[in-house]
CSV table of C-alpha atoms in Angstrom, one decimal:
chain,number,residue,atom,x,y,z
A,104,UNK,CA,-8.1,-15.2,-16.6
A,105,UNK,CA,-4.7,-12.2,-17.7
A,106,UNK,CA,-1.2,-12.9,-20.1
A,107,UNK,CA,1.0,-9.5,-19.3
A,108,UNK,CA,4.4,-9.2,-21.5
A,109,UNK,CA,6.4,-6.4,-20.2
A,110,UNK,CA,10.0,-5.0,-21.3
A,111,UNK,CA,12.3,-3.3,-19.0
A,112,UNK,CA,15.1,-1.9,-19.5
A,113,UNK,CA,17.2,0.9,-18.1
A,114,UNK,CA,20.4,2.6,-19.0
A,115,UNK,CA,21.8,5.6,-17.0
A,116,UNK,CA,25.2,6.9,-18.2
A,117,UNK,CA,26.7,9.2,-15.9
A,118,UNK,CA,30.0,11.9,-16.4
A,119,UNK,CA,32.2,10.4,-14.0
A,120,UNK,CA,35.2,12.1,-14.6
A,121,UNK,CA,33.6,15.0,-16.4
A,122,UNK,CA,35.2,15.2,-19.2
A,123,UNK,CA,32.8,15.7,-21.9
A,124,UNK,CA,32.5,12.6,-22.8
A,125,UNK,CA,30.5,9.3,-22.3
A,126,UNK,CA,33.2,6.3,-22.0
A,127,UNK,CA,29.9,3.8,-22.8
A,128,UNK,CA,29.4,0.0,-20.7
A,129,UNK,CA,30.6,-2.9,-20.2
A,130,UNK,CA,29.0,-5.7,-17.9
A,131,UNK,CA,31.7,-7.6,-16.7
A,132,UNK,CA,33.8,-7.4,-13.7
A,133,UNK,CA,36.0,-5.4,-12.7
A,134,UNK,CA,35.8,-2.9,-16.0
A,135,UNK,CA,32.3,-2.4,-15.6
A,136,UNK,CA,33.8,0.6,-12.8
A,137,UNK,CA,36.3,2.5,-14.5
A,138,UNK,CA,33.9,4.4,-17.3
A,139,UNK,CA,30.7,6.5,-16.7
A,140,UNK,CA,29.0,4.2,-16.2
A,141,UNK,CA,25.6,4.7,-13.5
A,142,UNK,CA,22.1,1.4,-13.0
A,143,UNK,CA,22.4,-1.2,-16.0
A,144,UNK,CA,19.6,-3.6,-15.8
A,145,UNK,CA,17.4,-5.1,-18.1
A,146,UNK,CA,13.6,-7.3,-17.6
A,147,UNK,CA,11.2,-9.5,-19.6
A,148,UNK,CA,8.9,-10.2,-16.8
A,149,UNK,CA,5.8,-12.2,-18.2
A,150,UNK,CA,2.9,-13.4,-16.0
A,151,UNK,CA,-0.1,-15.4,-16.7
A,152,UNK,CA,-3.0,-15.5,-14.0
A,153,UNK,CA,-5.9,-18.2,-14.2
A,154,UNK,CA,-8.6,-18.0,-11.3
A,155,UNK,CA,-12.1,-20.3,-10.8
A,156,UNK,CA,-14.4,-18.9,-8.5
A,157,UNK,CA,-17.8,-20.3,-7.1
A,158,UNK,CA,-19.5,-19.1,-4.2
A,159,UNK,CA,-22.9,-20.3,-3.1
A,160,UNK,CA,-24.9,-19.5,-0.1
A,161,UNK,CA,-26.9,-21.8,2.1
A,162,UNK,CA,-29.9,-21.3,4.6
A,163,UNK,CA,-30.7,-23.3,7.6
A,164,UNK,CA,-33.6,-21.2,8.3
A,165,UNK,CA,-35.4,-17.7,7.4
A,166,UNK,CA,-33.2,-15.9,9.0
A,167,UNK,CA,-29.2,-18.2,9.9
A,168,UNK,CA,-27.0,-18.5,6.5
A,169,UNK,CA,-23.9,-20.2,5.8
A,170,UNK,CA,-22.3,-18.2,3.2
A,171,UNK,CA,-19.1,-20.8,1.4
A,172,UNK,CA,-16.5,-19.5,-2.0
A,173,UNK,CA,-13.7,-21.2,-3.1
A,174,UNK,CA,-11.0,-20.2,-6.0
A,175,UNK,CA,-8.4,-21.3,-7.4
A,176,UNK,CA,-5.8,-20.1,-8.8
A,177,UNK,CA,-2.5,-21.4,-10.8
A,178,UNK,CA,0.0,-17.7,-11.5
A,179,UNK,CA,3.2,-18.3,-13.3
A,180,UNK,CA,6.0,-15.8,-14.1
A,181,UNK,CA,8.5,-16.5,-16.5
A,182,UNK,CA,11.7,-13.4,-16.3
A,183,UNK,CA,15.2,-12.7,-18.1
A,184,UNK,CA,16.7,-10.3,-16.8
A,185,UNK,CA,20.1,-8.9,-16.8
A,186,UNK,CA,20.8,-8.5,-13.1
A,187,UNK,CA,23.2,-4.9,-12.2
A,188,UNK,CA,26.1,-5.1,-14.5
A,189,UNK,CA,25.4,-9.4,-14.6
A,190,UNK,CA,27.2,-10.3,-18.6
A,191,UNK,CA,24.6,-13.5,-18.6
A,192,UNK,CA,21.3,-13.0,-17.8
A,193,UNK,CA,19.6,-15.5,-15.6
A,194,UNK,CA,16.1,-17.7,-16.4
A,195,UNK,CA,13.2,-17.2,-13.4
A,196,UNK,CA,10.1,-19.4,-13.4
A,197,UNK,CA,8.1,-18.3,-10.0
A,198,UNK,CA,5.3,-20.6,-9.9
A,199,UNK,CA,2.6,-21.1,-7.9
A,200,UNK,CA,-1.3,-22.7,-7.9
A,201,UNK,CA,-3.6,-22.6,-4.7
A,202,UNK,CA,-6.6,-22.6,-3.7
A,203,UNK,CA,-8.6,-19.5,-1.4
A,204,UNK,CA,-11.7,-19.4,-0.1
A,205,UNK,CA,-14.1,-17.7,2.5
A,206,UNK,CA,-16.6,-19.1,4.6
A,207,UNK,CA,-18.8,-16.9,6.5
A,208,UNK,CA,-22.2,-18.0,8.5
A,209,UNK,CA,-24.9,-14.8,9.0
A,210,UNK,CA,-27.8,-14.4,11.1
A,211,UNK,CA,-31.2,-12.2,11.6
A,212,UNK,CA,-31.6,-11.6,14.6
A,213,UNK,CA,-34.4,-9.1,14.0
A,214,UNK,CA,-36.0,-7.5,11.4
A,215,UNK,CA,-33.4,-4.7,10.8
A,216,UNK,CA,-30.4,-5.3,12.2
A,217,UNK,CA,-27.8,-9.0,11.7
A,218,UNK,CA,-25.3,-10.4,13.5
A,219,UNK,CA,-21.9,-12.3,11.0
A,220,UNK,CA,-19.2,-14.0,11.3
A,221,UNK,CA,-16.3,-15.3,8.7
A,222,UNK,CA,-13.9,-16.5,7.7
A,223,UNK,CA,-11.4,-15.4,4.4
A,224,UNK,CA,-8.3,-17.4,2.9
A,225,UNK,CA,-6.2,-14.9,0.4
A,226,UNK,CA,-3.7,-15.3,-2.0
A,227,UNK,CA,-1.2,-12.4,-4.0
A,228,UNK,CA,1.5,-14.6,-6.0
A,229,UNK,CA,5.2,-13.7,-6.2
A,230,UNK,CA,7.3,-12.7,-8.7
A,231,UNK,CA,10.2,-12.3,-10.8
A,232,UNK,CA,12.7,-8.9,-9.2
A,233,UNK,CA,14.0,-6.7,-11.5
A,234,UNK,CA,17.7,-6.7,-9.4
A,235,UNK,CA,18.8,-8.9,-6.3
A,236,UNK,CA,21.8,-9.5,-4.9
A,237,UNK,CA,23.4,-13.9,-5.4
A,238,UNK,CA,24.7,-15.5,-2.6
A,239,UNK,CA,24.3,-17.2,0.7
A,240,UNK,CA,24.4,-13.8,2.6
A,241,UNK,CA,21.6,-12.8,-0.6
A,242,UNK,CA,18.2,-10.6,1.2
A,243,UNK,CA,17.0,-9.7,-1.2
A,244,UNK,CA,16.4,-12.8,-4.1
A,245,UNK,CA,15.7,-13.6,-8.0
A,246,UNK,CA,12.3,-15.4,-7.2
A,247,UNK,CA,10.0,-13.9,-3.5
A,248,UNK,CA,7.0,-15.8,-2.5
A,249,UNK,CA,3.6,-15.7,-2.3
A,250,UNK,CA,1.9,-13.7,0.4
A,251,UNK,CA,-1.1,-15.3,2.2
A,252,UNK,CA,-3.6,-13.6,4.5
A,253,UNK,CA,-6.0,-15.9,7.5
A,254,UNK,CA,-8.5,-13.2,7.6
A,255,UNK,CA,-11.1,-13.6,10.2
A,256,UNK,CA,-13.7,-10.5,10.7
A,257,UNK,CA,-17.3,-10.5,13.4
A,258,UNK,CA,-19.1,-7.6,12.7
A,259,UNK,CA,-23.1,-6.5,13.7
A,260,UNK,CA,-25.5,-4.4,11.3
A,261,UNK,CA,-28.6,-2.9,12.2
A,262,UNK,CA,-31.5,-0.3,11.4
A,263,UNK,CA,-32.5,1.0,14.4
A,264,UNK,CA,-35.1,4.0,15.3
A,265,UNK,CA,-37.2,3.2,12.3
A,266,UNK,CA,-34.2,3.2,10.3
A,267,UNK,CA,-32.8,6.7,10.7
A,268,UNK,CA,-29.8,5.3,12.6
A,269,UNK,CA,-28.1,2.8,10.6
A,270,UNK,CA,-24.2,1.5,12.2
A,271,UNK,CA,-22.2,-1.1,11.1
A,272,UNK,CA,-19.3,-2.6,13.4
A,273,UNK,CA,-16.6,-5.2,12.6
A,274,UNK,CA,-13.7,-6.7,14.6
A,275,UNK,CA,-11.2,-7.9,12.2
A,276,UNK,CA,-8.4,-9.9,12.6
A,277,UNK,CA,-5.7,-10.7,10.0
A,278,UNK,CA,-2.6,-12.5,9.7
A,279,UNK,CA,0.0,-13.1,7.5
A,280,UNK,CA,2.7,-15.3,6.1
A,281,UNK,CA,5.1,-14.1,4.6
A,282,UNK,CA,4.6,-10.1,3.7
A,283,UNK,CA,5.7,-8.7,0.6
A,284,UNK,CA,8.0,-5.4,1.1
A,285,UNK,CA,10.3,-3.5,-0.6
A,286,UNK,CA,13.7,-4.9,0.8
A,287,UNK,CA,16.9,-4.1,0.6
A,288,UNK,CA,21.0,-5.9,0.5
A,289,UNK,CA,23.9,-5.7,1.6
A,290,UNK,CA,24.2,-4.8,-2.3
A,291,UNK,CA,22.5,-2.0,-2.1
A,292,UNK,CA,22.1,-2.3,-5.8
A,293,UNK,CA,20.1,-5.6,-5.3
A,294,UNK,CA,17.6,-4.3,-3.7
A,295,UNK,CA,13.8,-5.7,-4.3
A,296,UNK,CA,10.6,-7.3,-2.7
A,297,UNK,CA,11.1,-9.4,0.2
A,298,UNK,CA,9.0,-11.6,2.4
A,299,UNK,CA,8.1,-11.3,6.1
A,300,UNK,CA,7.7,-14.2,7.8
A,301,UNK,CA,4.5,-13.2,10.1
A,302,UNK,CA,2.8,-10.4,10.7
A,303,UNK,CA,-0.5,-9.1,11.9
A,304,UNK,CA,-3.5,-6.7,11.4
A,305,UNK,CA,-5.9,-6.5,14.1
A,306,UNK,CA,-8.5,-3.8,14.8
A,307,UNK,CA,-12.4,-1.9,14.6
A,308,UNK,CA,-14.7,0.0,12.5
A,309,UNK,CA,-17.5,1.4,13.4
A,310,UNK,CA,-19.7,3.3,10.6
A,311,UNK,CA,-22.8,5.3,11.5
A,312,UNK,CA,-25.4,6.6,9.0
A,313,UNK,CA,-28.5,9.5,10.8
A,314,UNK,CA,-30.5,11.7,9.5
A,315,UNK,CA,-30.6,14.7,11.6
A,316,UNK,CA,-34.4,15.7,10.9
A,317,UNK,CA,-35.8,16.4,7.0
A,318,UNK,CA,-32.6,18.6,6.5
A,319,UNK,CA,-28.9,16.9,7.6
A,320,UNK,CA,-27.9,13.8,7.8
A,321,UNK,CA,-24.5,13.0,10.2
A,322,UNK,CA,-22.0,10.1,8.0
A,323,UNK,CA,-19.1,8.7,10.7
A,324,UNK,CA,-17.0,6.2,9.7
A,325,UNK,CA,-13.5,5.6,13.1
A,326,UNK,CA,-10.8,3.5,12.3
A,327,UNK,CA,-8.6,1.7,15.4
A,328,UNK,CA,-5.7,-0.3,13.6
A,329,UNK,CA,-2.3,-1.9,15.0
A,330,UNK,CA,-0.2,-4.2,13.8
A,331,UNK,CA,3.4,-5.6,14.4
A,332,UNK,CA,6.3,-8.7,12.6
A,333,UNK,CA,5.2,-11.2,14.6
A,334,UNK,CA,8.3,-13.3,14.0
A,335,UNK,CA,11.7,-13.2,14.4
A,336,UNK,CA,13.6,-11.0,11.3
A,337,UNK,CA,16.2,-10.2,10.0
A,338,UNK,CA,16.9,-7.2,7.8
A,339,UNK,CA,18.8,-4.2,6.5
A,340,UNK,CA,18.0,-0.6,6.9
A,341,UNK,CA,18.7,1.0,4.0
A,342,UNK,CA,19.3,3.8,5.9
A,343,UNK,CA,21.6,3.1,8.3
A,344,UNK,CA,24.4,1.4,5.7
A,345,UNK,CA,25.0,4.3,3.6
A,346,UNK,CA,24.9,6.7,6.4
A,347,UNK,CA,27.7,4.9,8.1
A,348,UNK,CA,29.7,3.0,6.6
A,349,UNK,CA,29.9,5.7,3.1
A,350,UNK,CA,29.0,9.2,5.1
A,351,UNK,CA,31.2,8.5,8.7
A,352,UNK,CA,34.1,6.9,7.9
A,353,UNK,CA,34.3,9.8,3.9
A,354,UNK,CA,34.1,7.6,1.8
A,355,UNK,CA,33.7,7.9,-1.9
A,356,UNK,CA,30.7,5.7,-3.0
A,357,UNK,CA,32.6,5.2,-6.4
A,358,UNK,CA,30.8,1.6,-7.6
A,359,UNK,CA,33.7,-0.8,-7.0
A,360,UNK,CA,34.3,0.5,-3.3
A,361,UNK,CA,30.2,0.6,-3.0
A,362,UNK,CA,30.8,-2.9,-4.3
A,363,UNK,CA,33.0,-4.3,-1.6
A,364,UNK,CA,32.1,-2.2,2.0
A,365,UNK,CA,28.4,-3.2,1.5
A,366,UNK,CA,29.6,-7.4,2.1
A,367,UNK,CA,31.3,-6.2,5.4
A,368,UNK,CA,27.9,-5.0,6.6
A,369,UNK,CA,26.3,-8.2,9.1
A,370,UNK,CA,25.7,-6.4,11.7
A,371,UNK,CA,22.9,-3.4,10.5
A,372,UNK,CA,20.6,-6.1,9.8
A,373,UNK,CA,18.3,-5.5,12.5
A,374,UNK,CA,15.4,-7.8,14.1
A,375,UNK,CA,11.7,-6.6,12.7
A,376,UNK,CA,10.1,-8.7,15.9
A,377,UNK,CA,7.6,-6.6,17.2
A,378,UNK,CA,8.2,-3.3,14.8
A,379,UNK,CA,4.7,-1.5,12.8
A,380,UNK,CA,4.1,-2.6,9.9
A,381,UNK,CA,4.4,0.2,7.1
A,382,UNK,CA,2.3,2.8,6.6
A,383,UNK,CA,-0.8,1.1,8.9
A,384,UNK,CA,-2.1,4.5,10.7
A,385,UNK,CA,-4.2,3.7,14.6
A,386,UNK,CA,-7.1,6.0,13.7
A,387,UNK,CA,-8.9,7.2,11.5
A,388,UNK,CA,-11.7,9.3,10.5
A,389,UNK,CA,-14.6,11.1,9.5
A,390,UNK,CA,-17.4,13.0,9.9
A,391,UNK,CA,-19.3,14.7,7.7
A,392,UNK,CA,-22.7,17.0,8.3
A,393,UNK,CA,-24.7,17.2,5.2
A,394,UNK,CA,-27.3,19.8,4.7
A,395,UNK,CA,-30.1,18.7,2.2
A,396,UNK,CA,-33.1,21.4,1.2
A,397,UNK,CA,-35.5,21.9,-1.6
A,398,UNK,CA,-36.5,25.7,-2.4
A,399,UNK,CA,-39.5,27.2,-3.4
A,400,UNK,CA,-37.8,28.3,-6.2
A,401,UNK,CA,-37.3,24.2,-7.3
A,402,UNK,CA,-33.5,24.4,-6.9
A,403,UNK,CA,-31.5,22.6,-4.7
A,404,UNK,CA,-29.4,23.6,-2.6
A,405,UNK,CA,-26.3,20.4,-1.0
A,406,UNK,CA,-24.0,21.0,1.5
A,407,UNK,CA,-21.6,19.5,3.4
A,408,UNK,CA,-18.2,20.1,5.7
A,409,UNK,CA,-16.4,16.8,6.3
A,410,UNK,CA,-13.5,16.0,9.3
A,411,UNK,CA,-10.3,14.1,8.2
A,412,UNK,CA,-8.6,12.5,10.6
A,413,UNK,CA,-5.7,10.4,9.9
A,414,UNK,CA,-3.5,9.1,12.3
A,415,UNK,CA,0.9,8.7,12.9
A,416,UNK,CA,2.4,5.8,11.0
A,417,UNK,CA,5.3,4.2,10.2
A,418,UNK,CA,6.1,4.9,6.3
A,419,UNK,CA,8.0,1.1,6.3
A,420,UNK,CA,8.7,-1.4,8.9
A,421,UNK,CA,11.7,-0.7,9.8
A,422,UNK,CA,10.1,2.1,12.2
A,423,UNK,CA,13.3,4.2,12.3
A,424,UNK,CA,12.5,7.8,13.7
A,425,UNK,CA,14.2,9.5,11.4
A,426,UNK,CA,12.5,9.0,8.0
A,427,UNK,CA,9.9,6.4,8.9
A,428,UNK,CA,7.6,8.5,11.5
A,429,UNK,CA,4.4,10.3,9.1
A,430,UNK,CA,2.4,12.7,12.1
A,431,UNK,CA,-0.9,12.9,11.8
A,432,UNK,CA,-2.7,15.3,10.2
A,433,UNK,CA,-7.0,16.5,10.6
A,434,UNK,CA,-8.4,18.3,7.7
A,435,UNK,CA,-11.1,20.9,7.2
A,436,UNK,CA,-13.5,20.2,3.7
A,437,UNK,CA,-17.1,22.2,3.1
A,438,UNK,CA,-19.2,22.1,-0.4
A,439,UNK,CA,-22.6,23.5,-1.4
A,440,UNK,CA,-24.3,23.2,-4.6
A,441,UNK,CA,-26.7,24.7,-6.2
A,442,UNK,CA,-28.8,23.5,-9.3
A,443,UNK,CA,-31.4,25.3,-12.0
A,444,UNK,CA,-34.9,24.4,-11.2
A,445,UNK,CA,-34.7,22.2,-14.4
A,446,UNK,CA,-31.5,20.8,-13.8
A,447,UNK,CA,-29.7,22.7,-17.4
A,448,UNK,CA,-27.4,24.1,-14.8
A,449,UNK,CA,-25.7,24.3,-11.7
A,450,UNK,CA,-22.6,25.9,-10.4
A,451,UNK,CA,-20.5,24.2,-7.5
A,452,UNK,CA,-18.2,26.1,-4.4
A,453,UNK,CA,-15.0,23.6,-2.8
A,454,UNK,CA,-13.0,25.2,-0.6
A,455,UNK,CA,-10.6,22.0,1.0
A,456,UNK,CA,-7.9,21.6,4.0
A,457,UNK,CA,-10.5,25.4,5.3
A,458,UNK,CA,-7.5,25.5,8.1
A,459,UNK,CA,-4.8,25.4,5.8
A,460,UNK,CA,-3.1,22.4,7.6
A,461,UNK,CA,0.6,21.3,6.8
A,462,UNK,CA,0.7,17.5,6.7
A,463,UNK,CA,2.8,14.8,4.9
A,464,UNK,CA,-0.1,12.0,3.0
A,465,UNK,CA,2.6,9.6,2.7
A,466,UNK,CA,6.1,9.6,2.2
A,467,UNK,CA,8.7,6.8,0.6
A,468,UNK,CA,12.7,5.7,1.2
A,469,UNK,CA,14.5,4.2,-1.8
A,470,UNK,CA,16.4,1.4,-1.2
A,471,UNK,CA,18.2,0.5,-4.3
A,472,UNK,CA,21.4,2.5,-3.7
A,473,UNK,CA,20.1,6.5,-4.3
A,474,UNK,CA,18.6,6.4,0.4
A,475,UNK,CA,15.9,9.2,-0.8
A,476,UNK,CA,13.7,9.8,0.7
A,477,UNK,CA,10.8,11.2,-0.6
A,478,UNK,CA,7.4,13.2,0.9
A,479,UNK,CA,4.0,13.2,-0.6
A,480,UNK,CA,2.1,16.7,0.7
A,481,UNK,CA,-1.4,17.2,1.7
A,482,UNK,CA,-2.4,20.7,-0.8
A,483,UNK,CA,-2.5,23.8,1.2
A,484,UNK,CA,-6.1,25.1,0.9
A,485,UNK,CA,-7.1,25.5,-2.4
A,486,UNK,CA,-10.8,27.3,-2.9
A,487,UNK,CA,-12.4,25.5,-6.8
A,488,UNK,CA,-15.4,26.8,-8.6
A,489,UNK,CA,-17.4,25.1,-10.8
A,490,UNK,CA,-20.1,26.4,-13.1
A,491,UNK,CA,-22.2,23.1,-15.0
A,492,UNK,CA,-24.4,23.2,-17.6
A,493,UNK,CA,-26.5,19.7,-19.3
A,494,UNK,CA,-27.5,20.4,-22.5
């Protein structure tokens, strides 16, 4: 059971006239554009969510079993929103009642090996937007829809070579309906969450842990992923909107000019069918070689060397090469730990990003009219030491 109550009040004052005075606010047109007003919005979203879940396991025999799970979800949002410059608050009340669940077959075809196949249906409830647009041509509305997923997976797990090697292999296919994403509207200050009708993600995952003698172990994780929007869907890339409408023709971005100009840009709508989904790298890898030993004194030494690869991806579903392409990077990390014989103290030496690799971990382009893209960079080479005491 979840019960939340949030109050949001946003007031932005801008000394547009540069006269040293803030002229206050107005909530009616056209007065709203005449003074030192920036972004204004109020919201009081209340969410109440209730779920029941149960799971059963039915063994057909000692090696073959059926696992089922069922969840009932009842979700309701009540939100009173004073949309951007709106004098009359809107009451938004999206509701959801749905059944989701899982069914899986597991087969132990050997003493230390099993295969499985599963189907899972999941739900991410919809909700209300803090800002939105109105009218028949609105791309972002006051409420957004539930997101649902049909997930299919087959896999294999085994302990090999007298349990010296453990492997997990899986193939998956995720079919999304109404995928929630950050969307832009013709009114660039009325942006928020909207839904992509159909999209999919599929791929392979591989994991292996191997004991290499008495002291060494190797851990390997690999992931291959493909994603795309799988049906026609028209959306607005606000990067194209702002640059082409407001800057190319030298339009001064005053509030009245922005509000008027944005209604005349239907040609900027982009069909997302076939585009890669946001923040879904095609290749990820993690390989760690670890060493453990107990010295003659009784002290313990643990050391590891880790290689990580994060493949390139698109930071937004628009796949705009100017801002959305995020390059791959490779990291090399090392760690050495020492623990005294009586475990009363210890020391650690950690080196992150040994090769001082440059890279972007993630980025985000604002959809609320600011049109800025921010980058989160991976940290540079870092050397850290730590001493531990137990008492």
